[in-house]
Amino acid sequence: MVLRNFQGRLPNDSLLRIHQREGRLVTKTVLITDLDNTLFDWFGVWYACNSAMLSKVCAISGLDNSVILPEIKAVHQRHGTAEYAFLLQELPSLHNLYGTPERIMEVMDEAVHAFNSERKRRLKLYPTVLDTLNSLKDQGVLVIAYTESKSFYTACRIKKLGLDRLIDFLYSPPDHEVPDGFIGTKFDFELTVHCHTPEGEIKPNPTLLLDIINDVGATPEECVYIGDSEMKNIEMAQQAGVSDVLAKYGAEHFDTNPSGYELLRAVTHWTDADVEREKAIKQNYHGIPASFTVDRFSELMDIFEFSPFQGVRL
């Protein structure tokens, strides 16, 4: 399945608000959901795993964060993700100490274990997500997940969280390249159809959202989109003429974990070009409030009436 790149004409803000008001009365058959910080606490998991691993790396190697963090940032930027699975093998300071990737991983086994232990402990769905998705599937609703996280890491979480049978279509960017000779785990889905979004296409992109909707044989009017970012999720849905819901609970970490954001900024994969792109997004943001705001995922069922999707499930 290949997404087309088309430039559809989008309605203006006034028409969008009229559409949203009218859309509240329409029965919905498709749920489009963001993943990170909407179905689960991506940021909390990321911070817990990486801070635990870094603490062990510094203790084992004797290196300071002032040395390691800039190297991590360079690796993340090279691969376009803050989740790069082969991070330790590519840190120059560890190469200087231990010589080969194999030796690095042998010495840093305790650091890797700390990372995996935190992920196992903390990776879980937000309250009410599982029950709500089960209810929607029982009603025959089509469920689509749309994320900007790379395919491998996204597929891993989908499998570990037991979402394979609950998500019909998953849209995510393709993966970065992996080291030569690496034979990794492949996460094959039983039900979920995994599609790649076009390289370099990012949120907010209403034309891409419309393309996803068209790709599965649906219409904007029968869709609901839920996400945690007003600028990237809500505005995109509004401009695409899709009923929008803000997952307010997914943004709570902005206030509760400032140290986590300090670490994320220190090792971010964002380049200077990415920072400028983000500035442009903020400048172009219209600031129209979300049509609906929820404190729990299950509140979707109070806002909309859902019925079976009648389109063609490809």
PDB file of C-alpha atoms in Angstrom, residues 33-286:
ATOM      1  CA  THR A  33      -5.265   7.981  17.001  1.00  0.00           C
ATOM      2  CA  ASP A  34      -1.821   9.294  17.697  1.00  0.00           C
ATOM      3  CA  LEU A  35       0.319   6.793  19.619  1.00  0.00           C
ATOM      4  CA  ASP A  36       3.017   8.473  21.686  1.00  0.00           C
ATOM      5  CA  ASN A  37       1.547  10.249  24.727  1.00  0.00           C
ATOM      6  CA  THR A  38      -1.974   9.430  23.551  1.00  0.00           C
ATOM      7  CA  LEU A  39      -2.234   5.662  24.006  1.00  0.00           C
ATOM      8  CA  PHE A  40       0.783   5.394  26.315  1.00  0.00           C
ATOM      9  CA  ASP A  41       3.316   7.614  28.090  1.00  0.00           C
ATOM     10  CA  TRP A  42       6.115   7.675  25.529  1.00  0.00           C
ATOM     11  CA  PHE A  43       8.026  10.466  27.213  1.00  0.00           C
ATOM     12  CA  GLY A  44       7.919   8.875  30.657  1.00  0.00           C
ATOM     13  CA  VAL A  45       9.197   5.579  29.263  1.00  0.00           C
ATOM     14  CA  TRP A  46      11.910   7.287  27.205  1.00  0.00           C
ATOM     15  CA  TYR A  47      13.213   9.279  30.149  1.00  0.00           C
ATOM     16  CA  ALA A  48      13.153   6.387  32.626  1.00  0.00           C
ATOM     17  CA  CYS A  49      14.974   4.039  30.230  1.00  0.00           C
ATOM     18  CA  ASN A  50      17.605   6.472  29.053  1.00  0.00           C
ATOM     19  CA  SER A  51      18.386   8.049  32.422  1.00  0.00           C
ATOM     20  CA  ALA A  52      18.813   4.577  33.953  1.00  0.00           C
ATOM     21  CA  MET A  53      21.100   3.488  31.122  1.00  0.00           C
ATOM     22  CA  LEU A  54      23.178   6.673  31.201  1.00  0.00           C
ATOM     23  CA  SER A  55      23.700   6.398  34.921  1.00  0.00           C
ATOM     24  CA  LYS A  56      25.155   2.909  34.448  1.00  0.00           C
ATOM     25  CA  VAL A  57      27.254   3.963  31.453  1.00  0.00           C
ATOM     26  CA  CYS A  58      28.881   6.747  33.464  1.00  0.00           C
ATOM     27  CA  ALA A  59      29.445   4.477  36.465  1.00  0.00           C
ATOM     28  CA  ILE A  60      31.012   1.703  34.388  1.00  0.00           C
ATOM     29  CA  SER A  61      33.142   3.855  32.077  1.00  0.00           C
ATOM     30  CA  GLY A  62      34.096   6.640  34.470  1.00  0.00           C
ATOM     31  CA  LEU A  63      33.026   9.161  31.832  1.00  0.00           C
ATOM     32  CA  ASP A  64      31.006  12.270  32.644  1.00  0.00           C
ATOM     33  CA  ASN A  65      27.710  13.328  31.124  1.00  0.00           C
ATOM     34  CA  SER A  66      29.478  16.371  29.677  1.00  0.00           C
ATOM     35  CA  VAL A  67      31.402  13.964  27.449  1.00  0.00           C
ATOM     36  CA  ILE A  68      28.679  11.437  26.688  1.00  0.00           C
ATOM     37  CA  LEU A  69      25.633  13.639  26.045  1.00  0.00           C
ATOM     38  CA  PRO A  70      27.064  15.583  23.058  1.00  0.00           C
ATOM     39  CA  GLU A  71      28.134  12.265  21.505  1.00  0.00           C
ATOM     40  CA  ILE A  72      24.647  10.840  21.984  1.00  0.00           C
ATOM     41  CA  LYS A  73      23.130  13.900  20.333  1.00  0.00           C
ATOM     42  CA  ALA A  74      25.410  13.516  17.309  1.00  0.00           C
ATOM     43  CA  VAL A  75      24.418   9.847  16.899  1.00  0.00           C
ATOM     44  CA  HIS A  76      20.717  10.641  17.258  1.00  0.00           C
ATOM     45  CA  GLN A  77      20.948  13.408  14.660  1.00  0.00           C
ATOM     46  CA  ARG A  78      22.794  11.127  12.272  1.00  0.00           C
ATOM     47  CA  HIS A  79      19.971   8.579  12.386  1.00  0.00           C
ATOM     48  CA  GLY A  80      16.989  10.919  12.817  1.00  0.00           C
ATOM     49  CA  THR A  81      15.646   9.476  16.058  1.00  0.00           C
ATOM     50  CA  ALA A  82      16.139   9.794  19.825  1.00  0.00           C
ATOM     51  CA  GLU A  83      15.472   6.053  20.154  1.00  0.00           C
ATOM     52  CA  TYR A  84      18.437   4.674  18.191  1.00  0.00           C
ATOM     53  CA  ALA A  85      18.891   1.073  19.295  1.00  0.00           C
ATOM     54  CA  PHE A  86      22.627   0.862  18.522  1.00  0.00           C
ATOM     55  CA  LEU A  87      23.567   4.008  20.411  1.00  0.00           C
ATOM     56  CA  LEU A  88      26.254   2.671  22.727  1.00  0.00           C
ATOM     57  CA  GLN A  89      28.144   0.913  19.916  1.00  0.00           C
ATOM     58  CA  GLU A  90      28.549   4.227  18.087  1.00  0.00           C
ATOM     59  CA  LEU A  91      29.727   6.495  20.923  1.00  0.00           C
ATOM     60  CA  PRO A  92      33.340   7.590  20.171  1.00  0.00           C
ATOM     61  CA  SER A  93      34.333   7.734  23.840  1.00  0.00           C
ATOM     62  CA  LEU A  94      33.287   4.117  24.382  1.00  0.00           C
ATOM     63  CA  HIS A  95      35.129   3.083  21.229  1.00  0.00           C
ATOM     64  CA  ASN A  96      38.259   4.718  22.613  1.00  0.00           C
ATOM     65  CA  LEU A  97      37.903   2.772  25.853  1.00  0.00           C
ATOM     66  CA  TYR A  98      36.805  -0.632  24.570  1.00  0.00           C
ATOM     67  CA  GLY A  99      37.741  -0.845  20.903  1.00  0.00           C
ATOM     68  CA  THR A 100      34.912  -2.737  19.212  1.00  0.00           C
ATOM     69  CA  PRO A 101      31.105  -2.674  19.251  1.00  0.00           C
ATOM     70  CA  GLU A 102      31.087  -6.234  20.538  1.00  0.00           C
ATOM     71  CA  ARG A 103      33.331  -5.353  23.464  1.00  0.00           C
ATOM     72  CA  ILE A 104      31.280  -2.249  24.239  1.00  0.00           C
ATOM     73  CA  MET A 105      28.120  -4.304  24.516  1.00  0.00           C
ATOM     74  CA  GLU A 106      29.870  -6.878  26.674  1.00  0.00           C
ATOM     75  CA  VAL A 107      31.134  -4.252  29.121  1.00  0.00           C
ATOM     76  CA  MET A 108      27.874  -2.303  29.068  1.00  0.00           C
ATOM     77  CA  ASP A 109      25.603  -5.282  29.640  1.00  0.00           C
ATOM     78  CA  GLU A 110      24.453  -3.863  32.981  1.00  0.00           C
ATOM     79  CA  ALA A 111      23.549  -0.538  31.317  1.00  0.00           C
ATOM     80  CA  VAL A 112      21.515  -2.315  28.651  1.00  0.00           C
ATOM     81  CA  HIS A 113      19.802  -4.375  31.333  1.00  0.00           C
ATOM     82  CA  ALA A 114      18.890  -1.180  33.227  1.00  0.00           C
ATOM     83  CA  PHE A 115      17.303   0.225  30.060  1.00  0.00           C
ATOM     84  CA  ASN A 116      15.307  -2.937  29.352  1.00  0.00           C
ATOM     85  CA  SER A 117      14.161  -3.286  32.951  1.00  0.00           C
ATOM     86  CA  GLU A 118      12.739   0.241  32.981  1.00  0.00           C
ATOM     87  CA  ARG A 119      11.002  -0.316  29.664  1.00  0.00           C
ATOM     88  CA  LYS A 120       9.409  -3.529  30.886  1.00  0.00           C
ATOM     89  CA  ARG A 121       8.273  -1.818  34.080  1.00  0.00           C
ATOM     90  CA  ARG A 122       6.923   1.396  32.575  1.00  0.00           C
ATOM     91  CA  LEU A 123       5.614   0.605  29.085  1.00  0.00           C
ATOM     92  CA  LYS A 124       1.864   0.297  29.580  1.00  0.00           C
ATOM     93  CA  LEU A 125      -1.285   1.779  28.129  1.00  0.00           C
ATOM     94  CA  TYR A 126      -2.926   4.746  29.766  1.00  0.00           C
ATOM     95  CA  PRO A 127      -5.978   3.890  31.905  1.00  0.00           C
ATOM     96  CA  THR A 128      -9.155   3.100  29.905  1.00  0.00           C
ATOM     97  CA  VAL A 129      -7.313   2.786  26.560  1.00  0.00           C
ATOM     98  CA  LEU A 130      -7.516  -0.995  26.309  1.00  0.00           C
ATOM     99  CA  ASP A 131     -11.176  -1.229  27.312  1.00  0.00           C
ATOM    100  CA  THR A 132     -12.113   1.580  24.934  1.00  0.00           C
ATOM    101  CA  LEU A 133     -10.313   0.047  21.960  1.00  0.00           C
ATOM    102  CA  ASN A 134     -11.881  -3.322  22.710  1.00  0.00           C
ATOM    103  CA  SER A 135     -15.321  -1.693  22.789  1.00  0.00           C
ATOM    104  CA  LEU A 136     -14.702   0.095  19.495  1.00  0.00           C
ATOM    105  CA  LYS A 137     -13.545  -3.105  17.823  1.00  0.00           C
ATOM    106  CA  ASP A 138     -16.613  -4.942  19.135  1.00  0.00           C
ATOM    107  CA  GLN A 139     -18.710  -2.259  17.425  1.00  0.00           C
ATOM    108  CA  GLY A 140     -16.899  -2.732  14.118  1.00  0.00           C
ATOM    109  CA  VAL A 141     -15.136   0.646  14.169  1.00  0.00           C
ATOM    110  CA  LEU A 142     -12.020   0.983  11.995  1.00  0.00           C
ATOM    111  CA  VAL A 143      -9.013   1.971  14.110  1.00  0.00           C
ATOM    112  CA  ILE A 144      -6.019   3.713  12.523  1.00  0.00           C
ATOM    113  CA  ALA A 145      -2.798   4.681  14.324  1.00  0.00           C
ATOM    114  CA  TYR A 146      -0.650   7.472  12.882  1.00  0.00           C
ATOM    115  CA  THR A 147       2.741   8.254  14.421  1.00  0.00           C
ATOM    116  CA  GLU A 148       6.044   9.936  13.620  1.00  0.00           C
ATOM    117  CA  SER A 149       8.104   7.333  15.494  1.00  0.00           C
ATOM    118  CA  LYS A 150      10.195   5.036  13.307  1.00  0.00           C
ATOM    119  CA  SER A 151       8.621   1.764  12.209  1.00  0.00           C
ATOM    120  CA  PHE A 152      10.753  -0.684  14.224  1.00  0.00           C
ATOM    121  CA  TYR A 153      10.280   1.062  17.567  1.00  0.00           C
ATOM    122  CA  THR A 154       6.582   1.626  16.880  1.00  0.00           C
ATOM    123  CA  ALA A 155       5.991  -2.005  15.893  1.00  0.00           C
ATOM    124  CA  CYS A 156       7.834  -3.173  18.998  1.00  0.00           C
ATOM    125  CA  ARG A 157       5.543  -1.141  21.251  1.00  0.00           C
ATOM    126  CA  ILE A 158       2.410  -2.206  19.385  1.00  0.00           C
ATOM    127  CA  LYS A 159       3.312  -5.861  19.948  1.00  0.00           C
ATOM    128  CA  LYS A 160       4.382  -5.454  23.573  1.00  0.00           C
ATOM    129  CA  LEU A 161       1.225  -3.491  24.397  1.00  0.00           C
ATOM    130  CA  GLY A 162      -1.060  -6.087  22.811  1.00  0.00           C
ATOM    131  CA  LEU A 163      -2.464  -3.681  20.232  1.00  0.00           C
ATOM    132  CA  ASP A 164      -1.956  -5.844  17.141  1.00  0.00           C
ATOM    133  CA  ARG A 165      -5.496  -7.188  17.219  1.00  0.00           C
ATOM    134  CA  LEU A 166      -6.982  -3.754  18.005  1.00  0.00           C
ATOM    135  CA  ILE A 167      -5.363  -1.510  15.371  1.00  0.00           C
ATOM    136  CA  ASP A 168      -6.389  -2.122  11.759  1.00  0.00           C
ATOM    137  CA  PHE A 169      -3.867   0.185  10.085  1.00  0.00           C
ATOM    138  CA  LEU A 170      -0.599   1.603  11.397  1.00  0.00           C
ATOM    139  CA  TYR A 171       1.065   4.502   9.576  1.00  0.00           C
ATOM    140  CA  SER A 172       4.638   5.354  10.521  1.00  0.00           C
ATOM    141  CA  PRO A 173       7.852   6.568   8.852  1.00  0.00           C
ATOM    142  CA  PRO A 174      10.299   3.993   7.453  1.00  0.00           C
ATOM    143  CA  ASP A 175      13.269   2.949   9.572  1.00  0.00           C
ATOM    144  CA  HIS A 176      16.805   4.261   9.633  1.00  0.00           C
ATOM    145  CA  GLU A 177      19.625   2.075   8.324  1.00  0.00           C
ATOM    146  CA  VAL A 178      21.060  -0.530  10.693  1.00  0.00           C
ATOM    147  CA  PRO A 179      24.704  -1.571  11.157  1.00  0.00           C
ATOM    148  CA  ASP A 180      26.151  -4.010   8.625  1.00  0.00           C
ATOM    149  CA  GLY A 181      25.594  -7.617   9.536  1.00  0.00           C
ATOM    150  CA  PHE A 182      22.864  -6.918  12.064  1.00  0.00           C
ATOM    151  CA  ILE A 183      20.036  -9.429  12.053  1.00  0.00           C
ATOM    152  CA  GLY A 184      17.377  -8.065  14.335  1.00  0.00           C
ATOM    153  CA  THR A 185      13.936  -8.962  15.531  1.00  0.00           C
ATOM    154  CA  LYS A 186      11.148  -8.371  13.051  1.00  0.00           C
ATOM    155  CA  PHE A 187       7.751  -7.618  14.491  1.00  0.00           C
ATOM    156  CA  ASP A 188       5.219  -9.268  12.215  1.00  0.00           C
ATOM    157  CA  PHE A 189       1.594  -8.391  12.844  1.00  0.00           C
ATOM    158  CA  GLU A 190      -1.283 -10.835  12.818  1.00  0.00           C
ATOM    159  CA  LEU A 191      -3.967  -8.263  12.023  1.00  0.00           C
ATOM    160  CA  THR A 192      -2.513  -4.778  11.767  1.00  0.00           C
ATOM    161  CA  VAL A 193      -1.565  -3.584   8.281  1.00  0.00           C
ATOM    162  CA  HIS A 194       1.655  -1.576   8.612  1.00  0.00           C
ATOM    163  CA  CYS A 195       2.081   1.234   6.070  1.00  0.00           C
ATOM    164  CA  HIS A 196       4.906   3.726   5.688  1.00  0.00           C
ATOM    165  CA  THR A 197       4.328   7.440   5.409  1.00  0.00           C
ATOM    166  CA  PRO A 198       6.415   9.219   2.756  1.00  0.00           C
ATOM    167  CA  GLU A 199      10.019   9.944   3.705  1.00  0.00           C
ATOM    168  CA  GLY A 200      10.374  13.376   5.297  1.00  0.00           C
ATOM    169  CA  GLU A 201       6.631  14.014   5.663  1.00  0.00           C
ATOM    170  CA  ILE A 202       5.837  15.163   9.192  1.00  0.00           C
ATOM    171  CA  LYS A 203       2.960  16.509  11.269  1.00  0.00           C
ATOM    172  CA  PRO A 204       1.059  18.766  10.959  1.00  0.00           C
ATOM    173  CA  ASN A 205       0.278  17.656   7.416  1.00  0.00           C
ATOM    174  CA  PRO A 206      -3.455  17.739   6.627  1.00  0.00           C
ATOM    175  CA  THR A 207      -2.923  16.517   3.066  1.00  0.00           C
ATOM    176  CA  LEU A 208      -1.150  13.416   4.390  1.00  0.00           C
ATOM    177  CA  LEU A 209      -3.947  12.830   6.899  1.00  0.00           C
ATOM    178  CA  LEU A 210      -6.480  13.096   4.075  1.00  0.00           C
ATOM    179  CA  ASP A 211      -4.388  10.679   2.036  1.00  0.00           C
ATOM    180  CA  ILE A 212      -4.446   8.152   4.875  1.00  0.00           C
ATOM    181  CA  ILE A 213      -8.216   8.478   5.137  1.00  0.00           C
ATOM    182  CA  ASN A 214      -8.604   8.022   1.392  1.00  0.00           C
ATOM    183  CA  ASP A 215      -6.154   5.122   1.454  1.00  0.00           C
ATOM    184  CA  VAL A 216      -8.408   3.054   3.744  1.00  0.00           C
ATOM    185  CA  GLY A 217     -11.567   3.941   1.849  1.00  0.00           C
ATOM    186  CA  ALA A 218     -13.030   6.329   4.425  1.00  0.00           C
ATOM    187  CA  THR A 219     -14.192   9.952   4.345  1.00  0.00           C
ATOM    188  CA  PRO A 220     -13.201  12.805   6.689  1.00  0.00           C
ATOM    189  CA  GLU A 221     -16.779  13.171   7.902  1.00  0.00           C
ATOM    190  CA  GLU A 222     -16.869   9.691   9.427  1.00  0.00           C
ATOM    191  CA  CYS A 223     -13.492  10.057  11.211  1.00  0.00           C
ATOM    192  CA  VAL A 224     -12.416  11.177  14.681  1.00  0.00           C
ATOM    193  CA  TYR A 225      -8.794  12.117  15.357  1.00  0.00           C
ATOM    194  CA  ILE A 226      -7.324  12.137  18.880  1.00  0.00           C
ATOM    195  CA  GLY A 227      -3.861  13.371  19.810  1.00  0.00           C
ATOM    196  CA  ASP A 228      -1.919  15.150  22.531  1.00  0.00           C
ATOM    197  CA  SER A 229      -0.522  18.133  20.585  1.00  0.00           C
ATOM    198  CA  GLU A 230      -2.651  21.136  19.727  1.00  0.00           C
ATOM    199  CA  MET A 231      -0.214  22.374  17.097  1.00  0.00           C
ATOM    200  CA  LYS A 232       0.571  19.062  15.429  1.00  0.00           C
ATOM    201  CA  ASN A 233      -2.520  16.906  15.960  1.00  0.00           C
ATOM    202  CA  ILE A 234      -5.492  19.180  16.546  1.00  0.00           C
ATOM    203  CA  GLU A 235      -4.752  21.816  13.918  1.00  0.00           C
ATOM    204  CA  MET A 236      -3.963  19.108  11.365  1.00  0.00           C
ATOM    205  CA  ALA A 237      -7.300  17.399  11.994  1.00  0.00           C
ATOM    206  CA  GLN A 238      -9.173  20.690  11.838  1.00  0.00           C
ATOM    207  CA  GLN A 239      -7.598  21.634   8.524  1.00  0.00           C
ATOM    208  CA  ALA A 240      -8.449  18.209   7.123  1.00  0.00           C
ATOM    209  CA  GLY A 241     -12.095  18.567   8.170  1.00  0.00           C
ATOM    210  CA  VAL A 242     -11.867  15.739  10.720  1.00  0.00           C
ATOM    211  CA  SER A 243     -13.485  15.896  14.173  1.00  0.00           C
ATOM    212  CA  ASP A 244     -10.658  16.640  16.609  1.00  0.00           C
ATOM    213  CA  VAL A 245     -10.104  15.584  20.226  1.00  0.00           C
ATOM    214  CA  LEU A 246      -7.255  16.775  22.444  1.00  0.00           C
ATOM    215  CA  ALA A 247      -5.830  14.135  24.793  1.00  0.00           C
ATOM    216  CA  LYS A 248      -5.104  16.582  27.597  1.00  0.00           C
ATOM    217  CA  TYR A 249      -3.646  13.876  29.832  1.00  0.00           C
ATOM    218  CA  GLY A 250      -0.847  13.267  27.310  1.00  0.00           C
ATOM    219  CA  ALA A 251       0.701  16.695  27.879  1.00  0.00           C
ATOM    220  CA  GLU A 252       0.922  16.560  31.676  1.00  0.00           C
ATOM    221  CA  HIS A 253       4.611  15.640  31.558  1.00  0.00           C
ATOM    222  CA  PHE A 254       5.432  19.186  30.382  1.00  0.00           C
ATOM    223  CA  ASP A 255       4.789  20.336  33.956  1.00  0.00           C
ATOM    224  CA  THR A 256       5.702  17.243  35.958  1.00  0.00           C
ATOM    225  CA  ASN A 257       9.077  16.244  34.485  1.00  0.00           C
ATOM    226  CA  PRO A 258      11.282  19.265  33.681  1.00  0.00           C
ATOM    227  CA  SER A 259      14.499  17.285  34.260  1.00  0.00           C
ATOM    228  CA  GLY A 260      13.333  14.817  31.658  1.00  0.00           C
ATOM    229  CA  TYR A 261      13.027  17.561  29.092  1.00  0.00           C
ATOM    230  CA  GLU A 262      16.486  18.805  29.938  1.00  0.00           C
ATOM    231  CA  LEU A 263      17.849  15.372  29.044  1.00  0.00           C
ATOM    232  CA  LEU A 264      15.748  15.149  25.873  1.00  0.00           C
ATOM    233  CA  ARG A 265      16.961  18.582  24.724  1.00  0.00           C
ATOM    234  CA  ALA A 266      20.555  17.584  25.466  1.00  0.00           C
ATOM    235  CA  VAL A 267      20.410  14.493  23.243  1.00  0.00           C
ATOM    236  CA  THR A 268      17.692  15.448  20.762  1.00  0.00           C
ATOM    237  CA  HIS A 269      17.883  14.205  17.195  1.00  0.00           C
ATOM    238  CA  TRP A 270      16.661  17.554  15.952  1.00  0.00           C
ATOM    239  CA  THR A 271      19.068  19.349  13.653  1.00  0.00           C
ATOM    240  CA  ASP A 272      19.213  23.119  13.107  1.00  0.00           C
ATOM    241  CA  ALA A 273      16.879  22.599  10.151  1.00  0.00           C
ATOM    242  CA  ASP A 274      14.422  20.747  12.389  1.00  0.00           C
ATOM    243  CA  VAL A 275      14.483  23.605  14.894  1.00  0.00           C
ATOM    244  CA  GLU A 276      13.726  26.109  12.139  1.00  0.00           C
ATOM    245  CA  ARG A 277      10.911  23.896  10.895  1.00  0.00           C
ATOM    246  CA  GLU A 278       9.444  23.789  14.385  1.00  0.00           C
ATOM    247  CA  LYS A 279       9.629  27.576  14.612  1.00  0.00           C
ATOM    248  CA  ALA A 280       7.731  27.814  11.337  1.00  0.00           C
ATOM    249  CA  ILE A 281       5.047  25.464  12.670  1.00  0.00           C
ATOM    250  CA  LYS A 282       4.598  27.692  15.714  1.00  0.00           C
ATOM    251  CA  GLN A 283       4.440  30.828  13.562  1.00  0.00           C
ATOM    252  CA  ASN A 284       1.778  29.291  11.318  1.00  0.00           C
ATOM    253  CA  TYR A 285      -0.267  27.860  14.171  1.00  0.00           C
ATOM    254  CA  HIS A 286      -3.751  29.391  14.222  1.00  0.00           C
TER     255      HIS A 286
END
